Short mmCIF file of C-alpha atoms in Angstrom, two decimals:
data_model
loop_
_atom_site.label_atom_id
_atom_site.label_comp_id
_atom_site.label_asym_id
_atom_site.label_seq_id
_atom_site.Cartn_x
_atom_site.Cartn_y
_atom_site.Cartn_z
CA UNK A 1 27.64 -14.28 -10.74
CA UNK A 2 25.29 -11.26 -11.00
CA UNK A 3 22.84 -10.75 -8.17
CA UNK A 4 19.15 -11.47 -8.72
CA UNK A 5 17.04 -8.35 -9.26
CA UNK A 6 13.53 -8.61 -7.81
CA UNK A 7 10.92 -5.84 -7.79
CA UNK A 8 7.72 -5.61 -5.77
CA UNK A 9 5.35 -2.94 -7.05
CA UNK A 10 3.18 -1.81 -4.14
CA UNK A 11 -0.04 -0.40 -5.60
CA UNK A 12 -2.42 1.67 -3.52
CA UNK A 13 -5.99 0.75 -4.43
CA UNK A 14 -8.04 3.22 -6.45
CA UNK A 15 -10.31 5.90 -5.03
CA UNK A 16 -13.13 4.59 -2.83
CA UNK A 17 -16.80 5.59 -3.01
CA UNK A 18 -17.17 7.42 0.30
CA UNK A 19 -19.65 10.32 -0.01
CA UNK A 20 -20.11 10.62 3.77
CA UNK A 21 -16.36 10.83 4.53
CA UNK A 22 -16.12 7.84 6.85
CA UNK A 23 -12.90 6.23 7.98
CA UNK A 24 -13.71 2.76 6.67
CA UNK A 25 -10.49 1.00 7.66
CA UNK A 26 -11.15 -2.74 7.66
CA UNK A 27 -14.93 -2.46 7.37
CA UNK A 28 -16.24 -4.81 4.65
CA UNK A 29 -17.98 -3.74 1.47
CA UNK A 30 -16.22 -0.47 0.67
CA UNK A 31 -15.85 -0.42 -3.11
CA UNK A 32 -14.10 1.67 -5.71
CA UNK A 33 -15.81 4.78 -7.02
CA UNK A 34 -16.26 5.33 -10.75
CA UNK A 35 -13.03 7.33 -10.67
CA UNK A 36 -11.33 4.56 -8.73
CA UNK A 37 -12.33 2.03 -11.37
CA UNK A 38 -10.89 4.29 -14.05
CA UNK A 39 -7.68 4.71 -12.07
CA UNK A 40 -7.25 0.95 -11.75
CA UNK A 41 -7.89 0.44 -15.45
CA UNK A 42 -5.29 3.09 -16.25
CA UNK A 43 -2.58 1.00 -14.59
CA UNK A 44 -2.53 -1.46 -17.49
CA UNK A 45 0.08 0.31 -19.65
CA UNK A 46 2.50 0.66 -16.74
CA UNK A 47 2.57 -3.08 -16.08
CA UNK A 48 2.33 -4.28 -19.69
CA UNK A 49 5.43 -6.11 -20.89
CA UNK A 50 6.91 -6.62 -17.41
CA UNK A 51 6.27 -10.34 -17.32
CA UNK A 52 4.00 -10.14 -14.28
CA UNK A 53 2.99 -13.67 -13.22
CA UNK A 54 1.19 -12.99 -9.94
CA UNK A 55 -0.66 -10.20 -8.16
CA UNK A 56 -0.98 -10.24 -4.39
CA UNK A 57 -3.85 -8.33 -2.84
CA UNK A 58 -5.22 -7.27 0.51
CA UNK A 59 -8.48 -9.12 1.26
CA UNK A 60 -10.51 -5.89 1.36
CA UNK A 61 -12.94 -5.26 -1.51
CA UNK A 62 -11.35 -2.05 -2.81
CA UNK A 63 -7.96 -3.75 -3.11
CA UNK A 64 -9.41 -6.91 -4.66
CA UNK A 65 -11.27 -4.84 -7.25
CA UNK A 66 -8.07 -2.98 -8.14
CA UNK A 67 -6.10 -6.23 -8.35
CA UNK A 68 -8.71 -7.96 -10.50
CA UNK A 69 -8.84 -5.07 -12.96
CA UNK A 70 -5.05 -5.12 -13.32
CA UNK A 71 -5.15 -8.91 -13.69
CA UNK A 72 -7.70 -8.72 -16.49
CA UNK A 73 -5.53 -6.20 -18.33
CA UNK A 74 -2.56 -8.60 -18.11
CA UNK A 75 -4.20 -11.55 -19.88
CA UNK A 76 -5.09 -12.32 -16.91
CA UNK A 77 -2.64 -13.33 -14.19
CA UNK A 78 -3.33 -15.02 -10.86
CA UNK A 79 -4.55 -12.89 -7.96
CA UNK A 80 -3.55 -14.24 -4.56
CA UNK A 81 -5.04 -12.82 -1.34
CA UNK A 82 -2.64 -11.98 1.48
CA UNK A 83 -3.68 -10.82 4.95
CA UNK A 84 -0.19 -9.34 5.33
CA UNK A 85 -1.30 -6.54 2.98
CA UNK A 86 -4.37 -5.57 5.03
CA UNK A 87 -5.23 -2.05 6.08
CA UNK A 88 -4.01 -1.12 9.58
CA UNK A 89 -6.09 -2.55 12.42
CA UNK A 90 -7.37 0.29 14.64
CA UNK A 91 -10.38 1.00 16.88
CA UNK A 92 -11.51 3.86 14.62
CA UNK A 93 -13.30 2.00 11.80
CA UNK A 94 -16.56 3.80 11.04
CA UNK A 95 -15.45 7.11 12.59
CA UNK A 96 -16.45 10.28 10.70
CA UNK A 97 -13.55 11.89 8.91
CA UNK A 98 -14.14 15.22 10.63
CA UNK A 99 -13.57 13.58 14.02
CA UNK A 100 -10.25 12.14 12.89
CA UNK A 101 -9.25 15.43 11.30
CA UNK A 102 -9.51 16.99 14.77
CA UNK A 103 -6.95 14.47 16.03
CA UNK A 104 -4.67 14.85 12.98
CA UNK A 105 -5.76 11.39 11.79
CA UNK A 106 -3.77 9.81 14.60
CA UNK A 107 -5.24 6.31 14.59
CA UNK A 108 -2.29 4.77 16.43
CA UNK A 109 -1.48 6.54 19.69
CA UNK A 110 -2.67 4.46 22.65
CA UNK A 111 -3.46 1.37 20.58
CA UNK A 112 -2.96 -1.93 22.39
CA UNK A 113 -3.31 -5.46 20.95
CA UNK A 114 -5.10 -6.58 18.90
CA UNK A 115 -4.92 -3.09 17.39
CA UNK A 116 -1.73 -2.11 15.60
CA UNK A 117 1.08 0.37 15.92
CA UNK A 118 3.03 1.50 12.83
CA UNK A 119 5.81 -1.01 13.51
CA UNK A 120 3.24 -3.83 13.64
CA UNK A 121 2.03 -2.87 10.17
CA UNK A 122 5.59 -2.60 8.89
CA UNK A 123 6.74 -5.91 10.35
CA UNK A 124 3.91 -7.94 8.82
CA UNK A 125 4.66 -6.28 5.48
CA UNK A 126 8.31 -7.20 5.91
CA UNK A 127 7.30 -10.83 6.36
CA UNK A 128 5.36 -10.61 3.11
CA UNK A 129 8.43 -9.18 1.37
CA UNK A 130 10.66 -11.97 2.63
CA UNK A 131 8.22 -14.58 1.32
CA UNK A 132 8.08 -12.94 -2.11
CA UNK A 133 11.86 -12.58 -2.38
CA UNK A 134 12.22 -16.26 -1.58
CA UNK A 135 9.41 -17.48 -3.85
CA UNK A 136 9.83 -15.11 -6.83
CA UNK A 137 13.53 -14.21 -7.24
CA UNK A 138 14.27 -12.32 -10.42
CA UNK A 139 10.62 -11.41 -11.07
CA UNK A 140 8.44 -8.32 -10.92
CA UNK A 141 5.47 -8.80 -8.58
CA UNK A 142 2.43 -6.60 -7.86
CA UNK A 143 1.06 -6.13 -4.32
CA UNK A 144 -2.20 -4.17 -4.01
CA UNK A 145 -2.54 -2.67 -0.57
CA UNK A 146 -3.35 0.48 1.44
CA UNK A 147 -1.84 3.90 2.06
CA UNK A 148 -0.36 3.37 5.53
CA UNK A 149 1.25 0.08 4.53
CA UNK A 150 3.01 1.90 1.69
CA UNK A 151 3.88 4.96 3.79
CA UNK A 152 5.67 2.87 6.39
CA UNK A 153 7.56 0.96 3.69
CA UNK A 154 8.52 4.28 2.11
CA UNK A 155 9.87 5.63 5.40
CA UNK A 156 11.91 2.48 5.95
CA UNK A 157 13.27 2.33 2.40
CA UNK A 158 14.29 5.99 2.56
CA UNK A 159 16.04 5.67 5.92
CA UNK A 160 13.46 7.28 8.21
CA UNK A 161 12.04 5.92 11.44
CA UNK A 162 8.76 4.07 10.95
CA UNK A 163 6.34 6.07 13.09
CA UNK A 164 3.04 7.92 13.00
CA UNK A 165 4.93 11.16 13.58
CA UNK A 166 6.94 10.69 10.39
CA UNK A 167 3.83 9.67 8.46
CA UNK A 168 2.26 12.95 9.60
CA UNK A 169 5.38 14.85 8.54
CA UNK A 170 5.05 13.43 5.04
CA UNK A 171 1.41 14.55 4.90
CA UNK A 172 2.39 18.04 6.07
CA UNK A 173 5.33 18.16 3.62
CA UNK A 174 7.90 18.34 6.40
CA UNK A 175 9.65 15.28 4.95
CA UNK A 176 10.33 15.39 1.18
CA UNK A 177 8.50 12.16 0.35
CA UNK A 178 5.20 11.70 -1.45
CA UNK A 179 2.13 10.37 0.31
CA UNK A 180 0.86 7.54 -1.95
CA UNK A 181 -2.02 8.70 -4.12
CA UNK A 182 -4.86 6.37 -5.12
CA UNK A 183 -3.68 3.93 -7.80
CA UNK A 184 -0.08 5.09 -7.41
CA UNK A 185 2.81 2.64 -7.61
CA UNK A 186 5.69 2.45 -5.14
CA UNK A 187 8.35 0.13 -6.57
CA UNK A 188 10.97 -1.49 -4.35
CA UNK A 189 13.81 -3.35 -6.07
CA UNK A 190 16.32 -5.66 -4.43
CA UNK A 191 19.61 -6.83 -5.93
CA UNK A 192 19.69 -10.08 -3.99
CA UNK A 193 17.64 -10.36 -0.83
CA UNK A 194 19.60 -8.23 1.63
CA UNK A 195 19.75 -4.57 2.54
CA UNK A 196 17.53 -1.64 1.65
CA UNK A 197 15.83 -1.72 -1.74
CA UNK A 198 16.02 0.82 -4.51
CA UNK A 199 12.96 3.06 -4.28
CA UNK A 200 10.78 4.61 -6.98
CA UNK A 201 7.39 6.30 -6.75
CA UNK A 202 4.98 6.83 -9.64
CA UNK A 203 2.04 9.09 -8.69
CA UNK A 204 0.52 8.69 -12.16
CA UNK A 205 1.98 5.31 -12.98
CA UNK A 206 -0.03 4.78 -16.15
CA UNK A 207 1.85 7.73 -17.70
CA UNK A 208 5.29 6.48 -16.67
CA UNK A 209 7.48 4.56 -19.09
#
């Protein structure tokens, strides 16, 4: 009997309106910019014809907006909110970007509960994956989430240690993996429910066929 092929498309939300360059993290109310809205709308052709029946989304506004736009383009389909897809939980929400630039955007070192380390982010995303593989075998599913969630999944799927150091190496092009762009799609496909998934990244997913 052939194994069941299940794909979860992890979508980074579109560009956020952030003229003052603030690290918004989990702060409420941060919405998509006009460009971000366009990016989300452009995802329609990529997902058309894939039989998408459900979209999971982080609870944060920018992700929900992205998910709802995709849903509307797909007839619509149900959008289900999942806290497992949230942005990382750090003590730096509201910090000016220039301050974080000085610390190489290290928002993890020294964090203690309830704040998260990279493995905390990865493990809650793994739990989400297990639930989807069990509930939606043989389907293609969309999950709208945030950059670090996708980066840590990418490191894992490509055989690298899940760590801030490796995230930073991606950003500085010391590891040959792409940092997820706004409205990009990172697709993980499982044949069955065990082992590492097949990995594909679409930086301009609306142009991919």
